[in-house]
Tab-separated table of C-alpha atoms in Angstrom:
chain	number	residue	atom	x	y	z
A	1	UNK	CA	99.246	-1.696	-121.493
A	2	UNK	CA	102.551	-4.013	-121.730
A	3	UNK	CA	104.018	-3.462	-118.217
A	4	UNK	CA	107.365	-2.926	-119.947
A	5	UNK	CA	105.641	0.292	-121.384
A	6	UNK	CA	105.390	1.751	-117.651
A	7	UNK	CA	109.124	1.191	-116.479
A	8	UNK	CA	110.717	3.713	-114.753
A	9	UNK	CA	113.737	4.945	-116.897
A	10	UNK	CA	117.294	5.147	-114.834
A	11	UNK	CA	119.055	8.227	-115.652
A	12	UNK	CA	122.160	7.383	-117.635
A	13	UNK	CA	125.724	9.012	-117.416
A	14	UNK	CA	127.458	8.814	-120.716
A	15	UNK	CA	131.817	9.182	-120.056
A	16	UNK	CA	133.744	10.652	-122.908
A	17	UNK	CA	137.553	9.654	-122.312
A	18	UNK	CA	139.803	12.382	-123.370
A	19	UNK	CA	143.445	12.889	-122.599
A	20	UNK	CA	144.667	15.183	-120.324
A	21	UNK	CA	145.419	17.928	-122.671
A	22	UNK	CA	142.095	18.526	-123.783
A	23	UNK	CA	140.423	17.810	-120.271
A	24	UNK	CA	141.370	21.800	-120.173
A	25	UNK	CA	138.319	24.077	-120.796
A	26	UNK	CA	135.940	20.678	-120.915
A	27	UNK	CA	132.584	21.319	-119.796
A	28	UNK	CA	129.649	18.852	-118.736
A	29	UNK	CA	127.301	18.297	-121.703
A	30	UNK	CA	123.469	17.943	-121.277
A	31	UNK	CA	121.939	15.156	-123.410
A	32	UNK	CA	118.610	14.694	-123.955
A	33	UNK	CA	116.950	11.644	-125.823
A	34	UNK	CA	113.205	11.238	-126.342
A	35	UNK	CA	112.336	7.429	-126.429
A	36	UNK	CA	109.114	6.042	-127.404
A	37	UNK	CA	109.205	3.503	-124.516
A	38	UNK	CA	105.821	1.817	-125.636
A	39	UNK	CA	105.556	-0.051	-129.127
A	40	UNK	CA	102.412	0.018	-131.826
A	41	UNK	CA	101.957	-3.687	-130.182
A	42	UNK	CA	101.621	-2.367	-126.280
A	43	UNK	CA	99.601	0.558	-127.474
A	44	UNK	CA	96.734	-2.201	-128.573
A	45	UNK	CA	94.156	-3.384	-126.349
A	46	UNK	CA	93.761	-7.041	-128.065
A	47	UNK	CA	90.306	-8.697	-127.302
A	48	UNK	CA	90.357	-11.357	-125.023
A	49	UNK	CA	88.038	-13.909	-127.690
A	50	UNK	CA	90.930	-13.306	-130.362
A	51	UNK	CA	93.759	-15.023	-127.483
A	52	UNK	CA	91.893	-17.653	-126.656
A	53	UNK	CA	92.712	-19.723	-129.398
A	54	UNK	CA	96.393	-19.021	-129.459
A	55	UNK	CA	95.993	-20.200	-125.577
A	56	UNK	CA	94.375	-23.186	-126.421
A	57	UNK	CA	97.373	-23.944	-129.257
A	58	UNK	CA	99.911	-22.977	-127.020
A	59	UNK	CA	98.852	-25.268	-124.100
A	60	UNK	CA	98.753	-28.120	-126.735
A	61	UNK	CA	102.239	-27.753	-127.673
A	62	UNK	CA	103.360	-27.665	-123.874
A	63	UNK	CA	101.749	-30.854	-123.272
A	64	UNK	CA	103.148	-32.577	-126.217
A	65	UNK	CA	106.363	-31.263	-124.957
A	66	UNK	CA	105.479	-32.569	-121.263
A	67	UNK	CA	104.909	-35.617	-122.822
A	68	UNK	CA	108.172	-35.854	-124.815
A	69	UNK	CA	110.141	-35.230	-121.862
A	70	UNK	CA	108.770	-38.397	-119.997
A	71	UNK	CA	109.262	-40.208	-122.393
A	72	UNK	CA	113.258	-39.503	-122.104
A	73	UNK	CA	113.437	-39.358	-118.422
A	74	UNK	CA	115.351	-42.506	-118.158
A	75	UNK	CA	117.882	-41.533	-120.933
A	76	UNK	CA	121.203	-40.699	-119.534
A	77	UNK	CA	122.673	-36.835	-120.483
A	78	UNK	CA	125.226	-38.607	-122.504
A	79	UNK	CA	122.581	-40.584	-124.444
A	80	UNK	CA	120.028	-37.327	-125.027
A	81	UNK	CA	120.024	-36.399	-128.769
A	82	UNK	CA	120.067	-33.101	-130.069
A	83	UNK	CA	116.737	-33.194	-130.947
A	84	UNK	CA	115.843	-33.432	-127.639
A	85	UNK	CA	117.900	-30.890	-126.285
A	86	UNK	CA	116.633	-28.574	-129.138
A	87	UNK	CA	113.094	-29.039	-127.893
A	88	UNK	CA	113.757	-27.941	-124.498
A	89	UNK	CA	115.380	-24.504	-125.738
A	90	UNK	CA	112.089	-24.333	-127.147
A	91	UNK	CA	110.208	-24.122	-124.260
A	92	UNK	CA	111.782	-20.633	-122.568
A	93	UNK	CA	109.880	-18.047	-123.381
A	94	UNK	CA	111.246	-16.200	-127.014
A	95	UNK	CA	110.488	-12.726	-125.611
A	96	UNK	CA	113.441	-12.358	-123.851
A	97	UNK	CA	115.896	-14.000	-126.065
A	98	UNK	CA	115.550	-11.537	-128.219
A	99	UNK	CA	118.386	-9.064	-128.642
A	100	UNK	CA	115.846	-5.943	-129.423
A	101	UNK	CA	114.220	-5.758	-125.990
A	102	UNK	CA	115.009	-6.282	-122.426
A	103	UNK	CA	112.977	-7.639	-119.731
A	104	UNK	CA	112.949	-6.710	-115.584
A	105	UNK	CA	111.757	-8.937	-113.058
A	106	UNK	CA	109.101	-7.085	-111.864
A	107	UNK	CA	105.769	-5.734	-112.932
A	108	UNK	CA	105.119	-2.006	-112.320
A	109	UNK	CA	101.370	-0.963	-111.718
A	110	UNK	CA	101.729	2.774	-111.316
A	111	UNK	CA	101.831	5.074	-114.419
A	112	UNK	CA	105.345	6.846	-115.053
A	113	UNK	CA	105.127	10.669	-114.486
A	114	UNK	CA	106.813	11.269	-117.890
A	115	UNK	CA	104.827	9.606	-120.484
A	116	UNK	CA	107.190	10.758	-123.361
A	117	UNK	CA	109.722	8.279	-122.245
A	118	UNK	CA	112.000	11.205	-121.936
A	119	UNK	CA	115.930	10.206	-120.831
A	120	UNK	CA	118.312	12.659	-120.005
A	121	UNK	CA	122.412	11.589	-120.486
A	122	UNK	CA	124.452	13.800	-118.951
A	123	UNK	CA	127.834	13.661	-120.758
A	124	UNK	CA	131.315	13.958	-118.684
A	125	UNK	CA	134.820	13.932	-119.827
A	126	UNK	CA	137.427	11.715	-117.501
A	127	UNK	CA	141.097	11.148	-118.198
A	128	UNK	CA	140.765	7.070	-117.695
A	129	UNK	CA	140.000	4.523	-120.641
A	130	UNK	CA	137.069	2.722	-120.364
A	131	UNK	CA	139.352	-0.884	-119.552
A	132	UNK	CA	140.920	1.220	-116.927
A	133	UNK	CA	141.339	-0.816	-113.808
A	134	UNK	CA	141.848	2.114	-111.149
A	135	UNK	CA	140.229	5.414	-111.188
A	136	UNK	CA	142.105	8.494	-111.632
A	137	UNK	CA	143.282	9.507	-108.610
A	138	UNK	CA	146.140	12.380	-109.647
A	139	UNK	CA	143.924	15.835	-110.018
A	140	UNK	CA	144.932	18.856	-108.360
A	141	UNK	CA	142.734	18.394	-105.325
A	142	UNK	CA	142.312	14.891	-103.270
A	143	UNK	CA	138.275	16.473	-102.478
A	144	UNK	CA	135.645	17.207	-100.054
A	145	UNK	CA	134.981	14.785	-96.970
A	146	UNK	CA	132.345	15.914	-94.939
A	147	UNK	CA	131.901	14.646	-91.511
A	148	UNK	CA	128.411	14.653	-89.512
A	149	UNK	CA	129.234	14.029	-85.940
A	150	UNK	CA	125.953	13.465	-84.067
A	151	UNK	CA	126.894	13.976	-80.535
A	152	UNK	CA	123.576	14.965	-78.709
A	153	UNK	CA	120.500	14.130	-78.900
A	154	UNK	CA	116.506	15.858	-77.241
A	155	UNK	CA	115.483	12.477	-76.773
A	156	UNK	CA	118.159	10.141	-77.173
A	157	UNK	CA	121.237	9.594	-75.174
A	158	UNK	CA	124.375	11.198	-75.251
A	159	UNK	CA	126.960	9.321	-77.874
A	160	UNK	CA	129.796	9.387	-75.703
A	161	UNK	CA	133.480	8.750	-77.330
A	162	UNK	CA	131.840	10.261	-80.916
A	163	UNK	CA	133.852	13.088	-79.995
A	164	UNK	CA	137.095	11.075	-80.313
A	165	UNK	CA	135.826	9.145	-83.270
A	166	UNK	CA	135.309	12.834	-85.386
A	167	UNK	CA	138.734	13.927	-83.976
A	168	UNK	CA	140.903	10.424	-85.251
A	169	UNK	CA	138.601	9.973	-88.897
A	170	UNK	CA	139.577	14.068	-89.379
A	171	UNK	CA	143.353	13.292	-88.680
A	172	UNK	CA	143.095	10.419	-90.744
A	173	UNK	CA	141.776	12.074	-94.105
A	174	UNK	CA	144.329	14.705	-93.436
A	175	UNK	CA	147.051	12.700	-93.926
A	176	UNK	CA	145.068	11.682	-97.360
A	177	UNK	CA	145.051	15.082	-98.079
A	178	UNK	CA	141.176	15.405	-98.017
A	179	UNK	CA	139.424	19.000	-97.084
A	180	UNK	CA	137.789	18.138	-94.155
A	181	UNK	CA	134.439	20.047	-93.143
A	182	UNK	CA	133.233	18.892	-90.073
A	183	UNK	CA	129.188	19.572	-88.363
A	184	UNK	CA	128.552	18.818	-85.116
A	185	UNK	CA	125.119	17.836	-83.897
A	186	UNK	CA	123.696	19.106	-87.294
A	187	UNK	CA	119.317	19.280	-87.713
A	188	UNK	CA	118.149	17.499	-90.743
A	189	UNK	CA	117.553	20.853	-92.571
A	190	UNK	CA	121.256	21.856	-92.256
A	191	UNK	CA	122.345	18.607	-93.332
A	192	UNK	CA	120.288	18.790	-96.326
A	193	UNK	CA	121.552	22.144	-97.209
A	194	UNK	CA	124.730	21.108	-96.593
A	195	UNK	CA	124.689	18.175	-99.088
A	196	UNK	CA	122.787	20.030	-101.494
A	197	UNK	CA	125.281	23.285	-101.839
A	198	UNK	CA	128.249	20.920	-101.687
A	199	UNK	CA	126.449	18.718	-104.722
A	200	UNK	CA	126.408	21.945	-106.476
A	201	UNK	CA	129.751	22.975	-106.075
A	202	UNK	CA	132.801	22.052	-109.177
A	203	UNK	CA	134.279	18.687	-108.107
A	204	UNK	CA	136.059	19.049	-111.779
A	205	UNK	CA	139.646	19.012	-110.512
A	206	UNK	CA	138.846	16.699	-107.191
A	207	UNK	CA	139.684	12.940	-106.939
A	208	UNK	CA	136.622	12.166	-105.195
A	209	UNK	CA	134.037	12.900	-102.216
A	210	UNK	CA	134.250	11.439	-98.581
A	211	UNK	CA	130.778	11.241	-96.145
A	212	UNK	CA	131.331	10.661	-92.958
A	213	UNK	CA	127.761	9.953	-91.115
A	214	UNK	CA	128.229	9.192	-86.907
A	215	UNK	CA	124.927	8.874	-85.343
A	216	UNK	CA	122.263	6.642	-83.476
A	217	UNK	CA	120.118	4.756	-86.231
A	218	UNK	CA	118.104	2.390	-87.586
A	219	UNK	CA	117.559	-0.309	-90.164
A	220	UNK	CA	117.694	2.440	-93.413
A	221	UNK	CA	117.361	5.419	-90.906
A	222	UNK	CA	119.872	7.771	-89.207
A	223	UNK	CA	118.842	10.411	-86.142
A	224	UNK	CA	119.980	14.113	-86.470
A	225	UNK	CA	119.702	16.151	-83.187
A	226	UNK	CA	115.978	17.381	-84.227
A	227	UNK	CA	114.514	14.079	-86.067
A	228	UNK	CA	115.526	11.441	-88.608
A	229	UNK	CA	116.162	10.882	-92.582
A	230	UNK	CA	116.544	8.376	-94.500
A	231	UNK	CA	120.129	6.701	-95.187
A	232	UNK	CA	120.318	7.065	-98.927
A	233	UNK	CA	119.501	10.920	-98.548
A	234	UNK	CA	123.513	10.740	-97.956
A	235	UNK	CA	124.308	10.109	-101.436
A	236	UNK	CA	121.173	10.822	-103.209
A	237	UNK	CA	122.670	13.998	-104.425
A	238	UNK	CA	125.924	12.845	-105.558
A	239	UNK	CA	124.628	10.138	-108.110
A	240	UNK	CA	125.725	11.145	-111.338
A	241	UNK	CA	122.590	12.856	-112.812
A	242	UNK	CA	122.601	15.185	-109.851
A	243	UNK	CA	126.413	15.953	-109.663
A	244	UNK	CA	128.173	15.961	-113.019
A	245	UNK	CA	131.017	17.048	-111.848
A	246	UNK	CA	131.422	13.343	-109.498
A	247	UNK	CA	130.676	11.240	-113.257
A	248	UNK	CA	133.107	8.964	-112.849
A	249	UNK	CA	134.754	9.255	-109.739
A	250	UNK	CA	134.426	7.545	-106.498
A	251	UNK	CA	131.996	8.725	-103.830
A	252	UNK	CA	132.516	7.232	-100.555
A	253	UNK	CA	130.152	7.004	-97.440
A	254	UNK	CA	131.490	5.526	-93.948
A	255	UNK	CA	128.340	5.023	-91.925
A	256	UNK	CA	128.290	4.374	-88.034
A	257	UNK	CA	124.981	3.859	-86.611
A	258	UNK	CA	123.093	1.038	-84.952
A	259	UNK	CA	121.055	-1.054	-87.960
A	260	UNK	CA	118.394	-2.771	-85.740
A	261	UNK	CA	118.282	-4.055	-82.208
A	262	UNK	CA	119.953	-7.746	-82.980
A	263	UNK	CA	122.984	-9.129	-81.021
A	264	UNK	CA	125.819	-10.535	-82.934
A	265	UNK	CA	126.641	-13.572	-80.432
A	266	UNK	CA	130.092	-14.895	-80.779
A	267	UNK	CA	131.727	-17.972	-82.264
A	268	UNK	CA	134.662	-19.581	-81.176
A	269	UNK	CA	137.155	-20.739	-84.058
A	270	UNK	CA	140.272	-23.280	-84.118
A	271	UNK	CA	143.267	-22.903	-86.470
A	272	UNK	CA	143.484	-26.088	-88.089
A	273	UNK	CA	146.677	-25.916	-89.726
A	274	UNK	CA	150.046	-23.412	-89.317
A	275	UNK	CA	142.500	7.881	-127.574
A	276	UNK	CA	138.493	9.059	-127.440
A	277	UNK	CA	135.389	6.951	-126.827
A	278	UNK	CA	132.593	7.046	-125.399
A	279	UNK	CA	130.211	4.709	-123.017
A	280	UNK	CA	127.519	5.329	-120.519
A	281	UNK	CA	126.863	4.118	-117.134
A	282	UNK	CA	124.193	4.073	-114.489
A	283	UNK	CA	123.817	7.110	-112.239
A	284	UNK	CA	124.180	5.007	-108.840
A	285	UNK	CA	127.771	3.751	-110.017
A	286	UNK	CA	130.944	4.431	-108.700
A	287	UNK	CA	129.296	4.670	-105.011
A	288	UNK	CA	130.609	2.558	-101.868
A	289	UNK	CA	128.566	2.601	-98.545
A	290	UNK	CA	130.454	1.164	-95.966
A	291	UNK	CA	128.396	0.708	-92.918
A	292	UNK	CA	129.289	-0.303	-89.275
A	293	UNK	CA	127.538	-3.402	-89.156
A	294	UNK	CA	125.122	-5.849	-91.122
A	295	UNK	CA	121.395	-4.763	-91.338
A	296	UNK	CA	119.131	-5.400	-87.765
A	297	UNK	CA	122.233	-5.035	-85.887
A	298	UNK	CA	123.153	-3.509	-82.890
A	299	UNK	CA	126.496	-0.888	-83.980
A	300	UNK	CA	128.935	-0.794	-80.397
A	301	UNK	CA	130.995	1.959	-79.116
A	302	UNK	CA	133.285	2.679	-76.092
A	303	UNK	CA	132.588	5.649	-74.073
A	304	UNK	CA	135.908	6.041	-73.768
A	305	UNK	CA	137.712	4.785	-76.836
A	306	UNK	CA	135.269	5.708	-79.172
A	307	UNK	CA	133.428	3.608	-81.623
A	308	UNK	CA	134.562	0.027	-82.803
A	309	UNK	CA	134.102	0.725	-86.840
A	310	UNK	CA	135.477	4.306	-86.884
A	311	UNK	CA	139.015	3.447	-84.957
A	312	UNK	CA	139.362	-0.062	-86.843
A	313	UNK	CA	138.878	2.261	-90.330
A	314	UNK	CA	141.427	5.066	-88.902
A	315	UNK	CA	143.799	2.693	-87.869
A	316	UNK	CA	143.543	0.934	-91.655
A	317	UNK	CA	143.385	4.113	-93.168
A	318	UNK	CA	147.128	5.594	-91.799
A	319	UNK	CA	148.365	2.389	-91.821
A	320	UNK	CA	147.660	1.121	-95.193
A	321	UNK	CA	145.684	3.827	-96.878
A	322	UNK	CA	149.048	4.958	-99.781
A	323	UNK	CA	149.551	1.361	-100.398
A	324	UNK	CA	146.569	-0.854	-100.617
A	325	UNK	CA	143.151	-0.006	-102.678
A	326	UNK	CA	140.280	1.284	-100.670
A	327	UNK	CA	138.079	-2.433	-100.401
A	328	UNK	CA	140.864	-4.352	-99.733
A	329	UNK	CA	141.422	-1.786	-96.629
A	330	UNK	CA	137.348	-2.226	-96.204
A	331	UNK	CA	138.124	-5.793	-95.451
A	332	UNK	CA	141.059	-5.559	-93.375
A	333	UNK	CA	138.575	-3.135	-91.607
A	334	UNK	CA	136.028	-6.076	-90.965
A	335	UNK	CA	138.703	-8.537	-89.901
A	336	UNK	CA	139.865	-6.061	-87.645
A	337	UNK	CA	136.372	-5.026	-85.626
A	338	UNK	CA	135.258	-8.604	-86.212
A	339	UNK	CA	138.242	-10.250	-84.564
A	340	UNK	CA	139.597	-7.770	-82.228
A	341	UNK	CA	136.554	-6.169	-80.477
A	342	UNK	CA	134.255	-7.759	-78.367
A	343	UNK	CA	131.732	-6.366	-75.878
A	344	UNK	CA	132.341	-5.639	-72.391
A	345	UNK	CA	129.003	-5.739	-70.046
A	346	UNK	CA	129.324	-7.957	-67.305
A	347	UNK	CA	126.777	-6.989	-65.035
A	348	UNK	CA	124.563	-7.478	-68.370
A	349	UNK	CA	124.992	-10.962	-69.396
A	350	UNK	CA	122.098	-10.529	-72.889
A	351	UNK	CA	125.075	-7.711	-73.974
A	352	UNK	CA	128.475	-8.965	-72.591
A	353	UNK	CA	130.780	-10.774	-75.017
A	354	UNK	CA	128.765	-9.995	-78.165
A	355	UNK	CA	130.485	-9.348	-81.731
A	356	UNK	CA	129.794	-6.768	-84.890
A	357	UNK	CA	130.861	-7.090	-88.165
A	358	UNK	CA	130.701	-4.009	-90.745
A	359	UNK	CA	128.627	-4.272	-94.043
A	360	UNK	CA	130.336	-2.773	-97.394
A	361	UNK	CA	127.871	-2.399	-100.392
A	362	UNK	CA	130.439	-1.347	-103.550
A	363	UNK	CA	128.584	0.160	-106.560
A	364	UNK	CA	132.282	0.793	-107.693
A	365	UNK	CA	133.727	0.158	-111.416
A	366	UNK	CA	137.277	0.057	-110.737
A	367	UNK	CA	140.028	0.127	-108.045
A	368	UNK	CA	140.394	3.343	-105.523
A	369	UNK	CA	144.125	3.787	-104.325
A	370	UNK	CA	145.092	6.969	-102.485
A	371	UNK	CA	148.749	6.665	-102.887
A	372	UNK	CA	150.352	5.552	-105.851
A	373	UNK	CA	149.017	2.238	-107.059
A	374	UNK	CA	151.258	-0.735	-107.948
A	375	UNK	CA	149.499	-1.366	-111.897
């Protein structure tokens, strides 16, 4: 079996632009496509005597080709004729040139569950032309932001200054006009109910979805007060053939956790000088995860103050968040924790003086402003 035959199909979320006059009374549409994913040729178990041959032809030709190269190794660019250059194309493999099929970079031994090659589009329509540079950012309601604030922990410590944290990022989405539902010290089972009912709910009229996740964690792992999940489980009901409503619109995750038990040691540096169409896209786009800090690292926070990432985004966030678009606030966000914070433990010298820098991973298609947006 071709290993192409045993892909696993990504869902696909096909946008129908419409004007704003008849986005009234639009519903989602459910698509389905069946797809014969294997061809007559896959389907064929070919004997292994019949290849040999072609394998002994084809290793012929790629040492007469071997040998044609040497022979023009000393020939400048300039001086190599186009039937040498020709002969070179030749030697990439013709599969993939081909405009018919597309290859992966990987080789999949396990079966798909759906042997049909079944693909399901779901259809959504969205006010914004498909060379649209910003998303559409005007509908009645800004959206939902939902903020997991894990304070306490059965066998973890305390996160002290989290309560702060949850108190500034709530004021702060106010002001954006977000409706802010807030959980403290959530288990993993409310959390998952939580994202699944809000999932489910009509984000038709809302500008987008905010999750706010405060907790200890790991590399791809964040604690709850009763166990752990998994980081994507965030967001892994909001991808757009789970929540149809969201096609199209930004969904935002802010992240503070510890990443892994690395120190980020610190550097010193000198200032040297003073009408209707249609297209589809993947279900994962139009997601941003902005985490605290880069994978394996250590995420710091002030018992006091409260945590570096979550102040340095509030502060960026009423300062700039009606006149700049969201990842060019992300990065005044890592200039500010990476430049203005700085650990304080002098009576530990392995984590005194030590640095963080937050990671943003953008699955985004276009620019998101909150205020009005200069273009």
């Amino acid at each position: 079996m071709s290993p192409m035959s045993t892909i696993r199909q990504q869902q696909v979320c096909k946008i129908i632009y419409d004007s704003d006059s008849m986005m009234k009374g639009s519903q989602c549409v459910l698509i389905t496509k069946v797809m014969d994913t294997r061809s007559e040729e896959s389907k064929k178990q070919p004997d292994m005597n019949e290849n040999q041959p072609k394998d002994s032809e084809r290793k012929c030709k790629m040492n007469e080709k071997r040998k044609s190269k040497e022979t023009t190794k000393t020939m400048t660019k300039e001086q190599q004729p186009d039937e040498i250059e020709e002969q070179l194309a030749e030697e990439c493999d013709s599969s993939p040139c081909q405009p018919e099929t597309s290859n992966v970079d990987g080789w999949v031994f396990r079966k798909p569950k759906n042997d049909c090659g079944t693909v399901e589009v779901k259809a959504a329509r969205i006010p914004v032309p498909i060379d649209s540079e910003v998303y559409h950012m005007k509908h009645k309601r800004r959206g939902v932001a939902l903020i997991f604030n894990h304070v306490n922990f059965k066998k973890m410590a305390t996160r002290k200054g989290s309560v702060k944290d949850s108190k500034d990022v709530t004021q702060a989405l106010n002001r954006l006009g977000f409706e802010i539902r807030e959980y403290t010290d959530p288990g993993v089972q409310q959390i998952a109910g939580i994202l699944k009912s809000t999932a489910a709910e009509d984000h038709t009229d809302a500008d987008c979805l905010i999750v706010v996740a405060m907790s200890h964690g790991e590399s791809g792992l964040l604690y709850s007060t009763d166990n752990m999940y998994s980081v994507d489980f965030l967001w892994a009901h909001f991808t757009g053939d789970q929540c149809s409503t969201l096609i199209g619109k930004p969904k935002l995750f802010f992240i503070q956790a510890c990443r892994g038990t690395r120190l980020d040691d610190a550097v010193e540096v000198m200032h040297e000088t003073d009408s209707m169409s249609s297209y589809s896209i993947p279900s994962h786009a139009d997601i941003l995860v902005a985490y605290s800090t880069y994978d394996g690292f250590y995420s710091w926070r002030n018992p006091d103050a409260g945590s570096w990432f979550i102040q340095a985004l509030c502060e960026e966030l009423n300062l700039n968040g009606r006149t700049r678009d969201l990842l060019t606030i992300m990065t005044f966000v890592n200039r500010r924790v990476a430049i203005q914070y700085q650990s304080f433990v002098p009576n530990n010298k392995d984590f005194h003086g030590k640095k963080q820098i937050p990671s943003i991973v953008s699955m985004l298609t276009r620019l998101v402003y909150f205020g009005e947006n200069p273009l």
